[in-house]
CSV table of C-alpha atoms in Angstrom, one decimal:
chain,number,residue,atom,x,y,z
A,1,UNK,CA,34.9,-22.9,8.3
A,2,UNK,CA,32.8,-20.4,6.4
A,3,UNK,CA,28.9,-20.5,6.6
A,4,UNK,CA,28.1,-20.1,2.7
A,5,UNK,CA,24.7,-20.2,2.6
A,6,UNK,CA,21.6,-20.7,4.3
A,7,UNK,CA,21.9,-24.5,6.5
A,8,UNK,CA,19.0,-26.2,8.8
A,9,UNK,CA,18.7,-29.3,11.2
A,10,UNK,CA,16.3,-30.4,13.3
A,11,UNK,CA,12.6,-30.6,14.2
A,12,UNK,CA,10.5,-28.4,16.5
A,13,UNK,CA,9.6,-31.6,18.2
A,14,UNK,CA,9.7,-32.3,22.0
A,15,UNK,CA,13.1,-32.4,23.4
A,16,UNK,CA,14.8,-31.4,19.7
A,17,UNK,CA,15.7,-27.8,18.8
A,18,UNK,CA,15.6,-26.3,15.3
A,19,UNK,CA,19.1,-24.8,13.7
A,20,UNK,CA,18.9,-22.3,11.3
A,21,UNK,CA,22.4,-21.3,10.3
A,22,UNK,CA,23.3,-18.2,7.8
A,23,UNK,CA,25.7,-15.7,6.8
A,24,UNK,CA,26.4,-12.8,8.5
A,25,UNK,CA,29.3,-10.2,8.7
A,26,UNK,CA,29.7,-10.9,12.7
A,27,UNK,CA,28.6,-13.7,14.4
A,28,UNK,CA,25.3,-13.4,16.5
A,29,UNK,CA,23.6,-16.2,18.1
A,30,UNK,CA,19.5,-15.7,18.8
A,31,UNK,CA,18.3,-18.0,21.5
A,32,UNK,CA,14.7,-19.6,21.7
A,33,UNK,CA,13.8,-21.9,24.2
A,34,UNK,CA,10.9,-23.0,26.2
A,35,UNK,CA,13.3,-23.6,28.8
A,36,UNK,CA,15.1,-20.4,28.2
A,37,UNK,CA,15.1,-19.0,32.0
A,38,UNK,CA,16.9,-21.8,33.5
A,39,UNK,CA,19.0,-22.9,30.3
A,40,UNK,CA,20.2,-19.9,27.8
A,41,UNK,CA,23.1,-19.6,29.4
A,42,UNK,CA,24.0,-23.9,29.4
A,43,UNK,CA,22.4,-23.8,25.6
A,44,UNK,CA,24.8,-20.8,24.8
A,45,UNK,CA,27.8,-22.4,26.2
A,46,UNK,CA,27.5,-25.7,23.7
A,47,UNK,CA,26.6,-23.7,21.0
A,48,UNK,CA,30.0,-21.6,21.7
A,49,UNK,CA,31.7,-24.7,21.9
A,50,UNK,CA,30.8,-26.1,18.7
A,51,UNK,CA,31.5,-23.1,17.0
A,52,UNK,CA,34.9,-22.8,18.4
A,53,UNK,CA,35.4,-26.3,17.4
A,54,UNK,CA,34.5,-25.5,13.7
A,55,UNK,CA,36.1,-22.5,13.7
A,56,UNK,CA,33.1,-20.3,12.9
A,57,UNK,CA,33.8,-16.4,13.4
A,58,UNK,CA,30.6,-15.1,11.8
A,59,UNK,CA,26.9,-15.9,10.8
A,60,UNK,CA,24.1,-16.0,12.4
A,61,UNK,CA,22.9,-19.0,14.4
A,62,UNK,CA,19.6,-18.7,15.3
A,63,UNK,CA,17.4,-21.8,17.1
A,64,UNK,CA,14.4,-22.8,18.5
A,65,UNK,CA,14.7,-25.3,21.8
A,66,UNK,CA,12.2,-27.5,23.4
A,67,UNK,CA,14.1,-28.3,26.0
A,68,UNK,CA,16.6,-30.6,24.2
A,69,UNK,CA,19.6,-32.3,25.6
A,70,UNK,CA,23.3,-31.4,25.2
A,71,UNK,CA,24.2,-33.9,22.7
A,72,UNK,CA,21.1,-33.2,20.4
A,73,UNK,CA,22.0,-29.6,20.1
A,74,UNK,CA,25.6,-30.5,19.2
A,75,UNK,CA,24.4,-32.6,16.7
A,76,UNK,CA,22.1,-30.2,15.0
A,77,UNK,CA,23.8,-27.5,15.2
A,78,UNK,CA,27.0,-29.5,13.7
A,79,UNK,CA,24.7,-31.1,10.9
A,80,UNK,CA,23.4,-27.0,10.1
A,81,UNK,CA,26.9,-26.2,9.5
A,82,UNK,CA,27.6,-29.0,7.3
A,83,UNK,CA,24.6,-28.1,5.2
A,84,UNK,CA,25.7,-24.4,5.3
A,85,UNK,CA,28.8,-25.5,3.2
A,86,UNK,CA,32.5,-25.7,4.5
A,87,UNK,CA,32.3,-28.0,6.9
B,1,UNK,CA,4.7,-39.7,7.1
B,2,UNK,CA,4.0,-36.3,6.2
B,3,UNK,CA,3.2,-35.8,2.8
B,4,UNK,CA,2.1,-33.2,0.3
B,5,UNK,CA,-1.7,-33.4,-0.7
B,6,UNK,CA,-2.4,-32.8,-4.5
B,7,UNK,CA,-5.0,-35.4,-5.4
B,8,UNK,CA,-8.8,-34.6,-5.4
B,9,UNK,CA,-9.2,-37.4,-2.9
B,10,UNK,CA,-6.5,-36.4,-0.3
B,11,UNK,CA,-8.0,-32.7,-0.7
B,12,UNK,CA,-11.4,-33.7,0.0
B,13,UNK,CA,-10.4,-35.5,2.7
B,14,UNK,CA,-8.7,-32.5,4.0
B,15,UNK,CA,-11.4,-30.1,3.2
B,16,UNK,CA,-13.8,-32.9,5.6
B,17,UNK,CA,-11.0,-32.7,8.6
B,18,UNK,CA,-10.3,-28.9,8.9
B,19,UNK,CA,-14.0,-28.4,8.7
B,20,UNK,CA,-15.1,-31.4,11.4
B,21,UNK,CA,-12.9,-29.5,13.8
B,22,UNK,CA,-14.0,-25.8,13.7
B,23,UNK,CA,-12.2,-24.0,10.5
B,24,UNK,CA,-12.6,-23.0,7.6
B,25,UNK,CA,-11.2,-24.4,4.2
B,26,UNK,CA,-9.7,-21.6,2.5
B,27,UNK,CA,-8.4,-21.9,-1.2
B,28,UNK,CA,-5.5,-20.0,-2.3
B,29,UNK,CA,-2.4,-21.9,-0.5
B,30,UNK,CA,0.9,-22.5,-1.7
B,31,UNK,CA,1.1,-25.6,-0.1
B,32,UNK,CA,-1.0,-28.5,1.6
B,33,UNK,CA,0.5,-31.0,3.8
B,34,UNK,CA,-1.0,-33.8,5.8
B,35,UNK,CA,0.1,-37.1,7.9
B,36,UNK,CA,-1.6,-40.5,7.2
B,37,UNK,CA,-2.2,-43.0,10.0
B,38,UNK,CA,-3.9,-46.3,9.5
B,39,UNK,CA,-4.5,-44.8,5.9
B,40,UNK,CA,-6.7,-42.3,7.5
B,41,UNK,CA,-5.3,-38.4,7.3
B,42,UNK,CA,-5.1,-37.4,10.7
B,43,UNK,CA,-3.4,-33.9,10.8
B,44,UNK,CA,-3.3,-31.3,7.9
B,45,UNK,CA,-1.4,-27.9,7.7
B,46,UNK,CA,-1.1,-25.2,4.9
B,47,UNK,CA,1.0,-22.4,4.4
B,48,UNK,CA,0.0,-19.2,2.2
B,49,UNK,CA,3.5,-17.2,1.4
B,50,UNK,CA,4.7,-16.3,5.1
B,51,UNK,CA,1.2,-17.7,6.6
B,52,UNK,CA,0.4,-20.8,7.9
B,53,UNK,CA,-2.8,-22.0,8.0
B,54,UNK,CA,-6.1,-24.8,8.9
B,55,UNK,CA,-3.4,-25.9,10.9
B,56,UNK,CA,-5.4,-29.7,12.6
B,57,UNK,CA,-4.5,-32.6,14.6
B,58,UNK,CA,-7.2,-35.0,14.5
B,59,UNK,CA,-8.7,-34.7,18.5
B,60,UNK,CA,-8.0,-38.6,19.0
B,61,UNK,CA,-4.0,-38.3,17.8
B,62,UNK,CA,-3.7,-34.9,19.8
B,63,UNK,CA,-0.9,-35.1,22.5
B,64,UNK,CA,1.4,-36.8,20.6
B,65,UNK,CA,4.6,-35.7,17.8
B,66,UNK,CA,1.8,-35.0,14.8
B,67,UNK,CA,1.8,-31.2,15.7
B,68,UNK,CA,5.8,-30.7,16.0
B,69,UNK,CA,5.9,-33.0,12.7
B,70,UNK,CA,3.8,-31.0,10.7
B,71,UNK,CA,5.2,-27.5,12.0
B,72,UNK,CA,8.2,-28.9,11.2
B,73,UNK,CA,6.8,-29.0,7.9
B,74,UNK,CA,5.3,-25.7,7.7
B,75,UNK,CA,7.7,-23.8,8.8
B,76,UNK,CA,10.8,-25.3,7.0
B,77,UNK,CA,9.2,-24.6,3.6
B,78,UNK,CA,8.5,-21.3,4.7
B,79,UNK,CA,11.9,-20.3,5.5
B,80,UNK,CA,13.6,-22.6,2.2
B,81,UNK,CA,10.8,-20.1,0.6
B,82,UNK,CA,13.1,-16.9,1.2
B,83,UNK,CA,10.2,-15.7,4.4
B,84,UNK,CA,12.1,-14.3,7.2
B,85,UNK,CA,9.1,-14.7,9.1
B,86,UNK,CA,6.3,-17.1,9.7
B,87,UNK,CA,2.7,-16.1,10.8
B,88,UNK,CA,0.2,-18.0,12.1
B,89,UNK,CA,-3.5,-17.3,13.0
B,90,UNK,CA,-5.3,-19.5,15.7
B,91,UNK,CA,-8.0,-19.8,17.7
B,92,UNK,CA,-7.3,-17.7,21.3
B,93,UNK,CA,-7.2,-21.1,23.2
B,94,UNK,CA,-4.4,-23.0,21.3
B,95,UNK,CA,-1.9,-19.8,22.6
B,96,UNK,CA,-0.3,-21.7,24.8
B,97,UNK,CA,0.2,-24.8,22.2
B,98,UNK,CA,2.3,-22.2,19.7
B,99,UNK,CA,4.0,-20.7,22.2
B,100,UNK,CA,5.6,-23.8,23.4
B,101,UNK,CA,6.5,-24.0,20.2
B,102,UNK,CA,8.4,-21.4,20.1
B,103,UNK,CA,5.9,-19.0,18.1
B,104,UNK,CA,5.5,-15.3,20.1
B,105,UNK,CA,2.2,-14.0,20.3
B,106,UNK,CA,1.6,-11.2,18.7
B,107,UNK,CA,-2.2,-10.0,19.1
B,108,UNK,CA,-5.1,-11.7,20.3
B,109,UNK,CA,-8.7,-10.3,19.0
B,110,UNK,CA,-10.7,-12.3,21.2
B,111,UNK,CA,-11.7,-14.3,18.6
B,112,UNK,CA,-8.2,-15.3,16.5
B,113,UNK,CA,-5.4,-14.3,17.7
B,114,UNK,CA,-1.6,-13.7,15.1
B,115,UNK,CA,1.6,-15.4,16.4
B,116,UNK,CA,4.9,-15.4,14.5
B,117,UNK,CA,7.7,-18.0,14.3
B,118,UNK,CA,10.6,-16.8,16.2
B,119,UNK,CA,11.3,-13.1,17.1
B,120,UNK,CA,10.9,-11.1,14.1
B,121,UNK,CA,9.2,-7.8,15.7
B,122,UNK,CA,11.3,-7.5,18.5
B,123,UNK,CA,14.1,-7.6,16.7
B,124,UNK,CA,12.9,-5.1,14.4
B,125,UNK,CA,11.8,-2.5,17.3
B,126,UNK,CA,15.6,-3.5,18.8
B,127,UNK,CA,17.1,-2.4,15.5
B,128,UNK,CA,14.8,0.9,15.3
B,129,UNK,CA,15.5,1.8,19.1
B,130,UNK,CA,18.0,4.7,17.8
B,131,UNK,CA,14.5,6.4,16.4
B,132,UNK,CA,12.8,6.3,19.4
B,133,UNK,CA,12.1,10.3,20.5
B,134,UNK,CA,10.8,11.7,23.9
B,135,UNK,CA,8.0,13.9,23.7
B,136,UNK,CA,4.3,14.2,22.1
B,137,UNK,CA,4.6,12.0,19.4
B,138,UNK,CA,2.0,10.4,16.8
B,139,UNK,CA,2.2,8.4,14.0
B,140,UNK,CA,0.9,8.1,10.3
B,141,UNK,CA,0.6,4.8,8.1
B,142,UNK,CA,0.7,5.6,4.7
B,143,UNK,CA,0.8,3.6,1.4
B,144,UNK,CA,1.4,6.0,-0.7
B,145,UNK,CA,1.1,4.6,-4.3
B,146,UNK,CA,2.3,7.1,-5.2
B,147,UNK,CA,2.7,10.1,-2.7
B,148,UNK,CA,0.4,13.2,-3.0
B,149,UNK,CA,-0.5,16.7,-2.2
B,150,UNK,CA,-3.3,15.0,0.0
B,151,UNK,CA,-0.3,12.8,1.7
B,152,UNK,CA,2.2,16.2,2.2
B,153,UNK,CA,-1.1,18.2,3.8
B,154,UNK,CA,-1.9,15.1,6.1
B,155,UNK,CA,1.8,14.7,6.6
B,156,UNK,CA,2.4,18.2,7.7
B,157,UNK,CA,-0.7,18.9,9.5
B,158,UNK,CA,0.0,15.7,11.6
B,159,UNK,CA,3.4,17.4,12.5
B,160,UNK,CA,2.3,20.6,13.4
B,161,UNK,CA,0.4,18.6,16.3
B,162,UNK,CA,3.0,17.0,17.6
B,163,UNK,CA,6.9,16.8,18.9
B,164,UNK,CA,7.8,14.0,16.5
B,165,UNK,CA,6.0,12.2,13.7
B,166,UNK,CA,6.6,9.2,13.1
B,167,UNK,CA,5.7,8.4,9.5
B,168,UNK,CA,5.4,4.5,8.7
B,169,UNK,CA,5.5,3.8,4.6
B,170,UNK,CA,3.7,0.4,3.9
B,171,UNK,CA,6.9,-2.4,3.4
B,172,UNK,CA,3.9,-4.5,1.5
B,173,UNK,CA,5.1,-4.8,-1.9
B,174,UNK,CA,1.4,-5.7,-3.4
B,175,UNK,CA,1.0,-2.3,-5.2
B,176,UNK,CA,1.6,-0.7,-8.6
B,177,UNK,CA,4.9,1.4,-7.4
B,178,UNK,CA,6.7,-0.7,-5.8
B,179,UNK,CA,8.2,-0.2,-2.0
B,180,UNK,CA,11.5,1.8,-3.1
B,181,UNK,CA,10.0,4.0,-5.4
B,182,UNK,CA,7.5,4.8,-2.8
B,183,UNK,CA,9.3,5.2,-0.5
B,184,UNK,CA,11.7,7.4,-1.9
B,185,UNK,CA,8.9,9.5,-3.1
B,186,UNK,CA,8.1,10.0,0.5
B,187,UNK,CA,11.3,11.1,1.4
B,188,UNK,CA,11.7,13.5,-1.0
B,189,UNK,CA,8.5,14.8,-0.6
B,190,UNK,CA,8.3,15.3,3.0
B,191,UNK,CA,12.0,16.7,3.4
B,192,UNK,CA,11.0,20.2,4.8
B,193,UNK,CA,9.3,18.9,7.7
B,194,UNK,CA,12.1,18.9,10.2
B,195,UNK,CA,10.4,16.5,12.4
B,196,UNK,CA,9.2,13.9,10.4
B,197,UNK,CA,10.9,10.1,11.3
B,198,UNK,CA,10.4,8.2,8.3
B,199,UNK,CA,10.3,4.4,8.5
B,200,UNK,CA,8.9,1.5,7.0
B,201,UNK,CA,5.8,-0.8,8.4
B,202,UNK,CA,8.3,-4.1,8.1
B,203,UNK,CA,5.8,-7.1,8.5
B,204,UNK,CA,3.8,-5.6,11.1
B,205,UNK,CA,1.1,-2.5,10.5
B,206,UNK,CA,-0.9,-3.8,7.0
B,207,UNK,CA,1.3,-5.9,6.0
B,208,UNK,CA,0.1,-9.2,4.4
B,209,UNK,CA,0.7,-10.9,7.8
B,210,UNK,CA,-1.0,-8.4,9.5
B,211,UNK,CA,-4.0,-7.6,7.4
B,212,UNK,CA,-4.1,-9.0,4.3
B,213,UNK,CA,-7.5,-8.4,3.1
B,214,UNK,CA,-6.4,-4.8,3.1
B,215,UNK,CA,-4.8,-5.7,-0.4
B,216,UNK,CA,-7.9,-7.3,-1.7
B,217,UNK,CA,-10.1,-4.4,-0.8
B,218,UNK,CA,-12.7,-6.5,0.3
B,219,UNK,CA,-14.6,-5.7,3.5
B,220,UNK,CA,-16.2,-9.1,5.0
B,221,UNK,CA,-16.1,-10.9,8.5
B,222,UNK,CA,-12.5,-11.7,7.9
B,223,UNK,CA,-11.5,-8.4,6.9
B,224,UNK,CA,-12.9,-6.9,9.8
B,225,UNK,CA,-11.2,-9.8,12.6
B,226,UNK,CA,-7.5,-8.7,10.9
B,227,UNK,CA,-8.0,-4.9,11.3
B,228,UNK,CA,-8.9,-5.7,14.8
B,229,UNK,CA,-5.7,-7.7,15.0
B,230,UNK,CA,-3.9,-5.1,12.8
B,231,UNK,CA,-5.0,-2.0,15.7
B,232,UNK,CA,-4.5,-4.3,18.4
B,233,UNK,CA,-0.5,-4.9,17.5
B,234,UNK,CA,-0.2,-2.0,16.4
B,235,UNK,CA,-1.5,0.2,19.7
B,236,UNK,CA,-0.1,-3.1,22.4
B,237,UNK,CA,3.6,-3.6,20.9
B,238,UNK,CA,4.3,-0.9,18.4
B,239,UNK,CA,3.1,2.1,19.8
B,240,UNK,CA,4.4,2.2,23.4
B,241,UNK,CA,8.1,1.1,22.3
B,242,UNK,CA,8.2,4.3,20.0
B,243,UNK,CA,6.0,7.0,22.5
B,244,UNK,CA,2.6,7.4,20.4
B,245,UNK,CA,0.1,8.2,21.7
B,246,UNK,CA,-1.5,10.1,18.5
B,247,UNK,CA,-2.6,8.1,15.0
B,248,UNK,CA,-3.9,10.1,12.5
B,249,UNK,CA,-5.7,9.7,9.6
B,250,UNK,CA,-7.4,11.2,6.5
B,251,UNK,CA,-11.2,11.3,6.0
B,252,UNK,CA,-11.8,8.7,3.6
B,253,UNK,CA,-14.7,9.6,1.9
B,254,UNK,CA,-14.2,6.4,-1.2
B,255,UNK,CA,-12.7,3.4,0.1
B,256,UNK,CA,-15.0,1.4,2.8
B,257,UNK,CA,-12.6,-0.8,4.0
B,258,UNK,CA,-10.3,2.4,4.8
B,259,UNK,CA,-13.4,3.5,6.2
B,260,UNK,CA,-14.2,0.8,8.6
B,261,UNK,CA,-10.2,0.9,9.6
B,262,UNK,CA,-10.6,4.1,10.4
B,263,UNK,CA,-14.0,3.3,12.7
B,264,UNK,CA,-12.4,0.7,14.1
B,265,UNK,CA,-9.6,2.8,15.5
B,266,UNK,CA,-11.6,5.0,16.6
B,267,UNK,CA,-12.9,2.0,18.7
B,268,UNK,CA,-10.1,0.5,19.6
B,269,UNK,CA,-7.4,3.3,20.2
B,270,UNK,CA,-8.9,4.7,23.6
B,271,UNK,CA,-8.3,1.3,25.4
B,272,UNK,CA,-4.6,2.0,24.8
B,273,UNK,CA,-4.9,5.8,25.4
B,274,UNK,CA,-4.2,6.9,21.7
B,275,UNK,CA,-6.2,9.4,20.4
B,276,UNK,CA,-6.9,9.2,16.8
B,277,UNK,CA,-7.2,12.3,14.9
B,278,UNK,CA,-8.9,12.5,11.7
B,279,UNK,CA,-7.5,14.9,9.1
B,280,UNK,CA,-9.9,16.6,6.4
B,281,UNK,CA,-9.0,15.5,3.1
B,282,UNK,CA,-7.3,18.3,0.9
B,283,UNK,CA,-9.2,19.3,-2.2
B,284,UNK,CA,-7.7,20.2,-5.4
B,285,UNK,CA,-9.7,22.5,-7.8
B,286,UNK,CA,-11.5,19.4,-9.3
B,287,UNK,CA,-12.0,17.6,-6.4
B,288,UNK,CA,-10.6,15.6,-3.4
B,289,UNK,CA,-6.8,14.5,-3.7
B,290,UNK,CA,-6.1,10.9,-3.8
B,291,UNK,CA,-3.5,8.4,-4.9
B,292,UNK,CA,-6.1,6.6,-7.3
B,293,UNK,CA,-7.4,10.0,-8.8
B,294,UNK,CA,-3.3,10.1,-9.9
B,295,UNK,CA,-3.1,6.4,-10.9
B,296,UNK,CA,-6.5,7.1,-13.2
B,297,UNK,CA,-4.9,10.4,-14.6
B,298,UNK,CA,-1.8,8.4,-15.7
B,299,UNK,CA,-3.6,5.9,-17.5
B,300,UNK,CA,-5.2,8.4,-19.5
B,301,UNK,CA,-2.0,9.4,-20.1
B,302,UNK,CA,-3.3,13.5,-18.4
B,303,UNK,CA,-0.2,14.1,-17.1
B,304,UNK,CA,-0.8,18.0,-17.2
B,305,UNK,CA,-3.5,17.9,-14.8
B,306,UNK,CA,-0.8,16.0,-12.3
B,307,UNK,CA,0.4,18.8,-11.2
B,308,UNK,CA,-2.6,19.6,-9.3
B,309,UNK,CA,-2.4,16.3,-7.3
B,310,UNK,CA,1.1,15.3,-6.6
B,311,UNK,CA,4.4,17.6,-5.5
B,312,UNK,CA,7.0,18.2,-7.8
B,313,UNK,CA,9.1,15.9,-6.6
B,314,UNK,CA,6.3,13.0,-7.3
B,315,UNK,CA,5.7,14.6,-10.5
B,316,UNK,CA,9.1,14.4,-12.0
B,317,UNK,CA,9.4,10.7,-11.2
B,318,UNK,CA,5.9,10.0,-12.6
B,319,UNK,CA,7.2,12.2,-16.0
B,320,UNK,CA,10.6,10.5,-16.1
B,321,UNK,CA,11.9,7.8,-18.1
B,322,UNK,CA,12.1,5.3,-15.2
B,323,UNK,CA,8.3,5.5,-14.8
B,324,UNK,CA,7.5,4.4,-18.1
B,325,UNK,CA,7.1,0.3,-17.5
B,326,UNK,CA,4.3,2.0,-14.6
B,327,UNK,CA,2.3,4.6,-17.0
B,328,UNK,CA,2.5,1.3,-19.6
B,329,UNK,CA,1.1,-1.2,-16.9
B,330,UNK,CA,-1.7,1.6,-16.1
B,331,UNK,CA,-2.9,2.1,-19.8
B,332,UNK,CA,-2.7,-1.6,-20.2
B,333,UNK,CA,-5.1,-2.1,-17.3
B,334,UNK,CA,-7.3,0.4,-18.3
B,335,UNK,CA,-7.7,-0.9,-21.9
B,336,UNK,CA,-8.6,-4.4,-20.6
């Protein structure tokens, strides 16, 4: 799929992450996370996976993690698309 | 629930929390929102363009998911609102609670410090890393609405001082020429100094984020905490990623809030082992240069006494056709 336009899921709560999904001409992924030392690299992987599994070559996927679990950033991040149009 | 408060009831009661706990009410938001418990309003939040403000949680609900909720808020509208960034001002001591929510600190005064959502400035040093220069270099901060004679002198004398210039145009779109014609003006006007870096302030050196009072012109307690925060990015973040260790400025013999920026670099500078050089203001036969002398001149519609202020390549724009909705705005103002 094709981000169209500008899509967003989540809360900055405890244990949720915030996805802010937009267009871009290559696809770049910017990382926040109050667990970011240990867990960039796990967070990174999911989102990857995701994105693979929607087929999404470019935009930019920026979020904000407090330390949520794998499932919840799948969700978001899947719900961001959808609101970005394509899906 | 979070809602939005727009009754004179749900204000008040807003005006009596943000006050109980230590702020300020300020008028002049875009939005208010706040979160009812028990019919009681126990957290409020506001957000001003790209700043988010009187930002409370009611002491007793503290700890709990009021402060994500209404961040959540905050921030959401601020982004659907076109801002790339978010800022927030807080009190030194709830740091720590924006930071773990993902908010970067930006400067701290001592007595407020400025965070912003997310990671706005260092992505814009990472994308200006191809201007960094070794060497002596300084930096100037200019508005220039428009660009003058008075600019060019400060402009080149500044060079001649150091290796590399960096000269940062105001992004702020808050005056009469707007940020591209400015800046364009700029770059035409200081072409022949071959080591002049031209670039923009983005959100962060007087910006409205930064220092917003600068805009109103109004030199109070608040005016003087955001300079503060203004000199402390700017000298703490900005200035060692591009090698400054020079700011200079013109004598500003008009303006006082200019005039107590100036003072408080002076003040604040050496801590970060800048110098700041102050740079007499050029003179023109009938007095001392200045972008508001120009501005005043156009709305008399004098444009043959221009030529004494601004370069030809300022003067051409001001006498062209694309000028004309600015020297129409100018008379307008001055008739009123």
């Amino acid at each position: 799929m094709n981000i169209l336009k500008r899509g967003q899921a989540g809360t900055m709560q405890s244990s949720d992450l915030m996805v802010i999904v937009e267009p871009a001409d290559k696809l770049i992924i910017e990382i926040e996370s109050t667990v970011k030392k240990q867990f960039e690299h796990l967070i990174r992987a999911r989102l990857e996976q995701v994105l693979d599994k929607f087929g999404v070559a470019s935009g930019r996927i920026s979020i904000s993690d407090r330390g949520a679990l794998d499932y919840a950033i799948e969700a978001r991040l899947e719900t961001a698309l959808q609101r970005a149009g394509g899906a | 629930m979070i809602v939005e408060l727009t009754s004179g009831p749900d204000i008040a009661a807003a005006k009596n929390l943000i006050k109980r706990n230590g702020l300020s009410f300020e008028e002049g938001f875009d939005e208010l929102f706040g979160i009812h418990e028990s019919d009681e309003l126990v957290a409020v939040g506001a957000r001003a363009g790209n700043i988010l403000k009187m930002l409370i949680v009611e002491p007793s609900h503290q700890g709990g998911p009021l402060l994500g909720e209404m961040a959540t808020a905050l921030v959401s509208r601020g982004l659907d609102a076109g801002f790339e960034s978010l800022f927030i001002y807080t009190k030194p001591e709830y740091v720590r609670t924006f930071e773990a929510l993902n908010f970067t600190l930006l400067a701290n005064q001592g007595r407020a410090a400025l965070l912003e959502y997310g990671n706005g400035l260092r992505n814009w040093l990472a994308a200006k890393r191809s201007l960094v220069r070794t060497g002596m270099n300084g930096a100037v901060v200019m508005n220039c609405n428009p660009f003058t004679k008075g600019h060019l002198y400060l402009a080149e004398s500044a060079a001649r001082q150091v290796d590399n210039l960096y000269l940062f145009v105001v992004r702020e779109d808050r005056s009469l020429f707007p940020f591209d014609v400015r800046f364009r003006l700029v770059q035409e006007g200081v072409r022949n100094i071959s080591n002049v870096i031209l670039l923009d302030t983005s959100r962060y050196i007087v910006s409205g984020a930064t220092f917003p009072t600068y805009f109103l012109k109004q030199d109070d307690p608040v005016a003087r905490i955001q300079m503060e925060l203004d000199i402390t990015l700017f000298s703490s973040r900005i200035a060692p990623f591009f090698g400054i260790t020079r700011r200079f400025v013109g004598t500003e013999p008009n303006c006082k809030l200019t005039n107590s920026y100036n003072d408080t670099m002076k003040r604040l500078l050496p801590d970060y082992a800048i110098e700041l050089v102050e740079i007499e203001r050029k003179e023109a036969l009938s007095g001392v240069i200045s972008a508001s002398r120009v501005r005043e001149l156009m709305a008399r519609n004098e444009l043959a006494q221009l030529d004494d202020y601004v370069p030809a390549s300022t003067l051409a724009f001001l006498a062209s056709e694309a000028a004309e909705p600015i020297r129409r705005q100018l008379q307008f103002d001055m008739r009123r």
